[in-house]
GROMACS .gro file of N, CA, C and O in nm:
model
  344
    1UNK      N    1   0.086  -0.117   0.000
    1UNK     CA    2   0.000   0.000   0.000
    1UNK      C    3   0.090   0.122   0.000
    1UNK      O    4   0.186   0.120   0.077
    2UNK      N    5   0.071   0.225  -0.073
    2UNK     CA    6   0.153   0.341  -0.063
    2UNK      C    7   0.091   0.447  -0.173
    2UNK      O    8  -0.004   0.428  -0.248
    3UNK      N    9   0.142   0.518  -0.164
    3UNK     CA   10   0.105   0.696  -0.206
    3UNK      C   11  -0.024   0.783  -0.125
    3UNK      O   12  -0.007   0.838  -0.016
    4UNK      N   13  -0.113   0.783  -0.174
    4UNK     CA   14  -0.255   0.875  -0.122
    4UNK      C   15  -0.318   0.718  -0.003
    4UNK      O   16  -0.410   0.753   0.071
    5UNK      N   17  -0.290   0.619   0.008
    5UNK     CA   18  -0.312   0.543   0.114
    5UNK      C   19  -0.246   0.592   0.220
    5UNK      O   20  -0.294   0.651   0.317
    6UNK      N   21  -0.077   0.553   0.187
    6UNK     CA   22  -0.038   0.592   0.302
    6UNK      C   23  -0.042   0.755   0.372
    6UNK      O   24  -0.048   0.792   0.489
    7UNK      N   25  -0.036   0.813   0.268
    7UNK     CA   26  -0.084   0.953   0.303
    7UNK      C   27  -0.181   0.959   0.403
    7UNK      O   28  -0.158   1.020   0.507
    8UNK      N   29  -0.290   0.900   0.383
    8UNK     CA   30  -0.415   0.886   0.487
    8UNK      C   31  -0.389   0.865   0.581
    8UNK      O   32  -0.416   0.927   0.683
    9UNK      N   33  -0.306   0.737   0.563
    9UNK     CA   34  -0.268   0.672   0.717
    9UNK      C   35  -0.208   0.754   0.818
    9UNK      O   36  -0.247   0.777   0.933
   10UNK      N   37  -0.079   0.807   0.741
   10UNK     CA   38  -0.024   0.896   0.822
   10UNK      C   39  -0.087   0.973   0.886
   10UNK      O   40  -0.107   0.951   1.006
   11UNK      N   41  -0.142   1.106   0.812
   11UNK     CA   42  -0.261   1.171   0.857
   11UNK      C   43  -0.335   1.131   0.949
   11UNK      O   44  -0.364   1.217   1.032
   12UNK      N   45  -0.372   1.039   0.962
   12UNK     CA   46  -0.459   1.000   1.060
   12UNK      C   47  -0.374   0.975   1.180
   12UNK      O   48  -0.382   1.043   1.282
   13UNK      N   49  -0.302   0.887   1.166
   13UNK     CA   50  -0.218   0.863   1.303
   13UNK      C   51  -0.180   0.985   1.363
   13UNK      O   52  -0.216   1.017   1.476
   14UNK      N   53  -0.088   1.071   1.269
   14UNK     CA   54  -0.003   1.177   1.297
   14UNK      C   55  -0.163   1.268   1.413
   14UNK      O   56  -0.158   1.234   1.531
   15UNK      N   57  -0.261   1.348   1.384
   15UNK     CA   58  -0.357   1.358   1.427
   15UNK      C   59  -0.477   1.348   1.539
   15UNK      O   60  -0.560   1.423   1.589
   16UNK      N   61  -0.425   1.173   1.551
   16UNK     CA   62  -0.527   1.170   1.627
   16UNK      C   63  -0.454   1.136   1.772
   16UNK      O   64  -0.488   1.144   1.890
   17UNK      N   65  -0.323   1.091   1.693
   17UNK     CA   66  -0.239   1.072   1.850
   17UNK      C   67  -0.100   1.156   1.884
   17UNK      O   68  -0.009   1.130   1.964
   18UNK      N   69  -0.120   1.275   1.784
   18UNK     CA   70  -0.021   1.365   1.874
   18UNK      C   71  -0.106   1.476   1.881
   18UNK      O   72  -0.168   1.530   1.790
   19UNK      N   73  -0.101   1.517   2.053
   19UNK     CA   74  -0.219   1.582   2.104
   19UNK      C   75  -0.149   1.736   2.067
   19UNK      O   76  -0.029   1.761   2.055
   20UNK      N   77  -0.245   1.811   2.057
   20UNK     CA   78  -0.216   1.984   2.023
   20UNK      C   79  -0.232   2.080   2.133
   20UNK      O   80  -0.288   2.043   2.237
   21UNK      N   81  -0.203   2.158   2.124
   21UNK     CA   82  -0.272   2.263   2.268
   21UNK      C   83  -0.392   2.290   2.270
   21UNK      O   84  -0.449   2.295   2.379
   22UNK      N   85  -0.461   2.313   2.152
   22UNK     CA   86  -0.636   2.277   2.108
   22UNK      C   87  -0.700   2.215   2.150
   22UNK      O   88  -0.812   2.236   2.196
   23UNK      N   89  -0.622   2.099   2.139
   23UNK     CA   90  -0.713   1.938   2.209
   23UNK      C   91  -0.628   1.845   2.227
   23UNK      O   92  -0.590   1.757   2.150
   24UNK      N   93  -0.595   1.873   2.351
   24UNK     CA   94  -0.504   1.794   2.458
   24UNK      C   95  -0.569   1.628   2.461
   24UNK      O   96  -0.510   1.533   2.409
   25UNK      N   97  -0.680   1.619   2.523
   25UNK     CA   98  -0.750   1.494   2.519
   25UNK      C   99  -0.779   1.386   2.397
   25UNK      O  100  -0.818   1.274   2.432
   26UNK      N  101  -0.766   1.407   2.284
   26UNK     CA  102  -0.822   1.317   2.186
   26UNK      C  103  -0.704   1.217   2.186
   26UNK      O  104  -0.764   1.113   2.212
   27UNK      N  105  -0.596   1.190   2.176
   27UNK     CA  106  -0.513   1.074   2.167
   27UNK      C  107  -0.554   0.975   2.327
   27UNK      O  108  -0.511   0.861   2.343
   28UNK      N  109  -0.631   1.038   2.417
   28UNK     CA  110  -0.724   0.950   2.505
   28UNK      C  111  -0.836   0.891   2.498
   28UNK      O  112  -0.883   0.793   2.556
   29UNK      N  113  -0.876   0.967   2.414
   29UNK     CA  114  -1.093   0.959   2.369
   29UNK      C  115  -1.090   0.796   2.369
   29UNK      O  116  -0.997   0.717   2.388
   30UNK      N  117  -1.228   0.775   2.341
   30UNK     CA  118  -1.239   0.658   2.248
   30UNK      C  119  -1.212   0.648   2.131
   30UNK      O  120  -1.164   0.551   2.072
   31UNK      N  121  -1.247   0.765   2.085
   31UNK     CA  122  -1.191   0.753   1.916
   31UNK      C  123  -1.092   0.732   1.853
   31UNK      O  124  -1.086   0.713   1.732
   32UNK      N  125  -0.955   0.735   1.972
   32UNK     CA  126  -0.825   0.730   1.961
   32UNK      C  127  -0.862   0.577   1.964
   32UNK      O  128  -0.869   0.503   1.866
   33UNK      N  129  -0.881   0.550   2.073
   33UNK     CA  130  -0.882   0.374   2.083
   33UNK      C  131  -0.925   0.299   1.983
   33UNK      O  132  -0.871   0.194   1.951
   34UNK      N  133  -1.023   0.347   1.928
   34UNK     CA  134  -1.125   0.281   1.784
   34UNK      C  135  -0.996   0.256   1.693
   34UNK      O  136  -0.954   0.144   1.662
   35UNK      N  137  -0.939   0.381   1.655
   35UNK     CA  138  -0.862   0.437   1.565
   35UNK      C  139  -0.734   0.340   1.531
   35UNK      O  140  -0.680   0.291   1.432
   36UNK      N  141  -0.715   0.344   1.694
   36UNK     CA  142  -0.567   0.242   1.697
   36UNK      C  143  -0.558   0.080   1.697
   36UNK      O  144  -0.461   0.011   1.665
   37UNK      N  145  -0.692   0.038   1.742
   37UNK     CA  146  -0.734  -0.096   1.730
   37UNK      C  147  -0.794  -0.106   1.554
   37UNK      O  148  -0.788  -0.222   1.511
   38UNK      N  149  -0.836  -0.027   1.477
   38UNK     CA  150  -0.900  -0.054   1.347
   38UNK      C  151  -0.738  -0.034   1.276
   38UNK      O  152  -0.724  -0.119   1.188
   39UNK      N  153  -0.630   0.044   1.289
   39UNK     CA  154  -0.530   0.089   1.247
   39UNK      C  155  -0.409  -0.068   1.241
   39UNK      O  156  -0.332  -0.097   1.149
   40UNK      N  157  -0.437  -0.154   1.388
   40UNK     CA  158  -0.391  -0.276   1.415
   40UNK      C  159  -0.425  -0.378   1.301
   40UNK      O  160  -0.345  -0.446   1.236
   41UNK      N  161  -0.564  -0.375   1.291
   41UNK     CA  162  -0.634  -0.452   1.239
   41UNK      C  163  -0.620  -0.472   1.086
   41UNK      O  164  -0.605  -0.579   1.027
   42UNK      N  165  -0.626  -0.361   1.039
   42UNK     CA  166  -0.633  -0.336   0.899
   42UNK      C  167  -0.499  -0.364   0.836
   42UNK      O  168  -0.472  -0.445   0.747
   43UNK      N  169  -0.431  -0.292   0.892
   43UNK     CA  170  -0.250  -0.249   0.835
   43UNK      C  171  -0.176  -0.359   0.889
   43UNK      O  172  -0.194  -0.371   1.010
   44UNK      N  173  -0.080  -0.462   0.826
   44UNK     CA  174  -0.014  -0.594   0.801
   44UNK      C  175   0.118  -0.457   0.910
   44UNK      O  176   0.097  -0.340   0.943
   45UNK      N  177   0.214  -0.529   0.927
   45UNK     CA  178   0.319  -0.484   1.039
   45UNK      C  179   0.272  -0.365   1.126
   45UNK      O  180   0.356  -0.329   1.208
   46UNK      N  181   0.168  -0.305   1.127
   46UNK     CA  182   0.122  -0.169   1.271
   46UNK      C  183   0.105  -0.212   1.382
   46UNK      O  184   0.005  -0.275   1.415
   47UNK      N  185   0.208  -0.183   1.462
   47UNK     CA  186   0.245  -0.246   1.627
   47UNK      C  187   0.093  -0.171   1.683
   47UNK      O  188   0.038  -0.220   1.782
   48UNK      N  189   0.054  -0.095   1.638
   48UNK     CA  190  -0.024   0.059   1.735
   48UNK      C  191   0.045   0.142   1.811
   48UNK      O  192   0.167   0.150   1.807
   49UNK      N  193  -0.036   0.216   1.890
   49UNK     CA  194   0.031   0.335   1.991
   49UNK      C  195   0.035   0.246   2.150
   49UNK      O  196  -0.052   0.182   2.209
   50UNK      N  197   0.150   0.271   2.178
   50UNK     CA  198   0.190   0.255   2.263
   50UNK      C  199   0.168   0.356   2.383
   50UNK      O  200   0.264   0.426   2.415
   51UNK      N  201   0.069   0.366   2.439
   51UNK     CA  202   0.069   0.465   2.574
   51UNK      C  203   0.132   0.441   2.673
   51UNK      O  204   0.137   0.335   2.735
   52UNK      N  205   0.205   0.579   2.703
   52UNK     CA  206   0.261   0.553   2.905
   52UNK      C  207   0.109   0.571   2.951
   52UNK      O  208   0.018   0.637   2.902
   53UNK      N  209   0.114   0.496   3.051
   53UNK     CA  210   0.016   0.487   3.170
   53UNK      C  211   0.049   0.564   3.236
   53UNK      O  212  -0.042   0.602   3.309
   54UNK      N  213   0.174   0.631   3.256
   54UNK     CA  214   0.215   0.723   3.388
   54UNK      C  215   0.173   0.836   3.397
   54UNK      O  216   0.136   0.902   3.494
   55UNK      N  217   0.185   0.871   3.211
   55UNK     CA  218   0.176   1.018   3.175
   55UNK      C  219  -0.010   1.049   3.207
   55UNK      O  220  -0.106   0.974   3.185
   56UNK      N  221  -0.005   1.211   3.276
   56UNK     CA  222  -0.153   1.222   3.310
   56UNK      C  223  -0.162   1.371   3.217
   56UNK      O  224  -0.079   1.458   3.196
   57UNK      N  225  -0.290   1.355   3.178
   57UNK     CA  226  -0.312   1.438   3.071
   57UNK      C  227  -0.392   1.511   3.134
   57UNK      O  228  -0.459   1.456   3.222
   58UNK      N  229  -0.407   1.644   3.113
   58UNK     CA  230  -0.497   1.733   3.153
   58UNK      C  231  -0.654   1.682   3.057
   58UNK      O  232  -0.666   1.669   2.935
   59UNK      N  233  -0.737   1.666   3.145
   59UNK     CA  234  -0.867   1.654   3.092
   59UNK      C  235  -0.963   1.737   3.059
   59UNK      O  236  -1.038   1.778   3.148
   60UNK      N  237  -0.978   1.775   2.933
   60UNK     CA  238  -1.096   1.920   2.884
   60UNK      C  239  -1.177   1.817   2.870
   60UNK      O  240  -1.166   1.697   2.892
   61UNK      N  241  -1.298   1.917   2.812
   61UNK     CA  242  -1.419   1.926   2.771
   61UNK      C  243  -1.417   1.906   2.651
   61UNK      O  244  -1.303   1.921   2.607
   62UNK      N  245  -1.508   1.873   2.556
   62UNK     CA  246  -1.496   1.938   2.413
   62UNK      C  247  -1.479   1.987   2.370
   62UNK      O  248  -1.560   2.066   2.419
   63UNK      N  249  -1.423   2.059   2.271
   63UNK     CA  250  -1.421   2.206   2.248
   63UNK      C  251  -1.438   2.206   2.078
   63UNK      O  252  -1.441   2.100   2.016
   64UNK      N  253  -1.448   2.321   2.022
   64UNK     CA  254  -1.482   2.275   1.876
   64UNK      C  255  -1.331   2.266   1.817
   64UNK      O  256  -1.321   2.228   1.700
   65UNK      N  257  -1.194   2.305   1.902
   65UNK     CA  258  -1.092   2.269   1.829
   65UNK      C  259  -1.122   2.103   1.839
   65UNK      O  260  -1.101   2.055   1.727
   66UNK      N  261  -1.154   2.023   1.914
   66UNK     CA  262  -1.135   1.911   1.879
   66UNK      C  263  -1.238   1.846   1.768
   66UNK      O  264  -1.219   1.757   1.686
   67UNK      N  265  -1.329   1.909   1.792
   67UNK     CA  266  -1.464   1.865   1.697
   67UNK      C  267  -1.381   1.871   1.568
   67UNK      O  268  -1.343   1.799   1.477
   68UNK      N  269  -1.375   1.989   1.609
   68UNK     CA  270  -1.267   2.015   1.379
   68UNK      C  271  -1.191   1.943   1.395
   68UNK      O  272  -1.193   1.875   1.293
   69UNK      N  273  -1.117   1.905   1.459
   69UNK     CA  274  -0.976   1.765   1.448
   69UNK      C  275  -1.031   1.642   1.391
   69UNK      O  276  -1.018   1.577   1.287
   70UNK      N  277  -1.109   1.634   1.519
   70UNK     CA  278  -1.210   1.504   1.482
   70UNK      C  279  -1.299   1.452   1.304
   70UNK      O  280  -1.322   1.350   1.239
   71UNK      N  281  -1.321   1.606   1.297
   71UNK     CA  282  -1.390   1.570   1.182
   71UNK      C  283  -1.328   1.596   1.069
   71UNK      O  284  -1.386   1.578   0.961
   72UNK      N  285  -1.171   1.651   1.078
   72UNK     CA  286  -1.109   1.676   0.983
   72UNK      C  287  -1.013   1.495   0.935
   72UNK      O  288  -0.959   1.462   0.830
   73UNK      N  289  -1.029   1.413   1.072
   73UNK     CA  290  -0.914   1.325   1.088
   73UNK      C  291  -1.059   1.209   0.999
   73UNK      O  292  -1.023   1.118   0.924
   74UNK      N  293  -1.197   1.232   1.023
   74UNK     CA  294  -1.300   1.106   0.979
   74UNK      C  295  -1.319   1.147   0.863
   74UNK      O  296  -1.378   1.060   0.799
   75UNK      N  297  -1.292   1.271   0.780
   75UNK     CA  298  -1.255   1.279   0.652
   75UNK      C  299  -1.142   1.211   0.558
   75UNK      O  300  -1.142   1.164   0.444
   76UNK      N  301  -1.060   1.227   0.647
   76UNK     CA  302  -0.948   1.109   0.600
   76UNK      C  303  -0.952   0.985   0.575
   76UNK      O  304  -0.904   0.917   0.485
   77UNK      N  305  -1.046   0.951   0.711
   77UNK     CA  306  -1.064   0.765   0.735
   77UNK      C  307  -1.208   0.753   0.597
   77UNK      O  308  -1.232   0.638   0.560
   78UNK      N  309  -1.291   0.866   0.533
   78UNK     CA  310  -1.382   0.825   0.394
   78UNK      C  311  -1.324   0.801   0.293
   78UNK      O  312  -1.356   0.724   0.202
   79UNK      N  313  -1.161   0.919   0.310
   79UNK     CA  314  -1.138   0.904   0.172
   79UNK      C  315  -1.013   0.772   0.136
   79UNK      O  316  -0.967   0.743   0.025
   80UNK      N  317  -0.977   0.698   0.296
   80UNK     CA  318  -0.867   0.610   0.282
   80UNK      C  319  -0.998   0.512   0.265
   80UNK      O  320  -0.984   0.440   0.166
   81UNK      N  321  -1.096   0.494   0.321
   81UNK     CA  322  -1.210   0.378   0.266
   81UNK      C  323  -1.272   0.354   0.133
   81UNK      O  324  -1.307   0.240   0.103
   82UNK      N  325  -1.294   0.483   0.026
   82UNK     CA  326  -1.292   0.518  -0.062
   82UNK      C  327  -1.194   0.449  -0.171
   82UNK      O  328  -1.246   0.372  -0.251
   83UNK      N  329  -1.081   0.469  -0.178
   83UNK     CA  330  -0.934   0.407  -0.186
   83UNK      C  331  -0.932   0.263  -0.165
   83UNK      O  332  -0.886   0.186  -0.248
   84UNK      N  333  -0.979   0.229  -0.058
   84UNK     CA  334  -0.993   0.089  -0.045
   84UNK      C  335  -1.052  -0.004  -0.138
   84UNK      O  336  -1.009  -0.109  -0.186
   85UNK      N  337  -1.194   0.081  -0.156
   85UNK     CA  338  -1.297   0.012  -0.237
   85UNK      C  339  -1.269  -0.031  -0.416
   85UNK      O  340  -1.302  -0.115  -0.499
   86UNK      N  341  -1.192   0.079  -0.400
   86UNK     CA  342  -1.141   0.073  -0.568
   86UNK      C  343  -1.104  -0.058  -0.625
   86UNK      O  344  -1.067  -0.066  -0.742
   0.00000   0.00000   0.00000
């Protein structure tokens, strides 16, 4: 798999699990978890993310920086499914 696949992939990983000052919380969400277990699943050698347990994250609220993350990162995951289908 490679070019506008892996592009996606990246994107997505890069995204959903390196947290921003925006939205500290999403590489915790569930959606991270979905993300990294469907990311396991799908992709032949992807170890996943490895979390410290130690590290404690400041916990927000929602905020619409994450909403836009969020919905900028499930744009990615249509158009890497998209890609797929081909």
């Amino acid at each position: 798999m490679g070019g506008v696949n892996s592009d996606c992939l990246i994107k997505i990983e890069h995204h959903t699990f390196n947290p921003t000052s925006d939205c500290l919380s999403l590489s915790e969400s569930p959606f991270a978890l979905k993300t990294n277990t469907t990311l396991v699943l799908l992709c032949s050698g992807y170890s996943g993310i490895q979390k410290n347990n130690t590290q404690e994250m400041k916990q927000e609220g929602v905020n619409s920086n994450c909403l836009n993350q969020t919905s900028q990162i499930l744009g990615w995951w249509r158009r890497f499914s998209r890609l797929l289908g081909k």
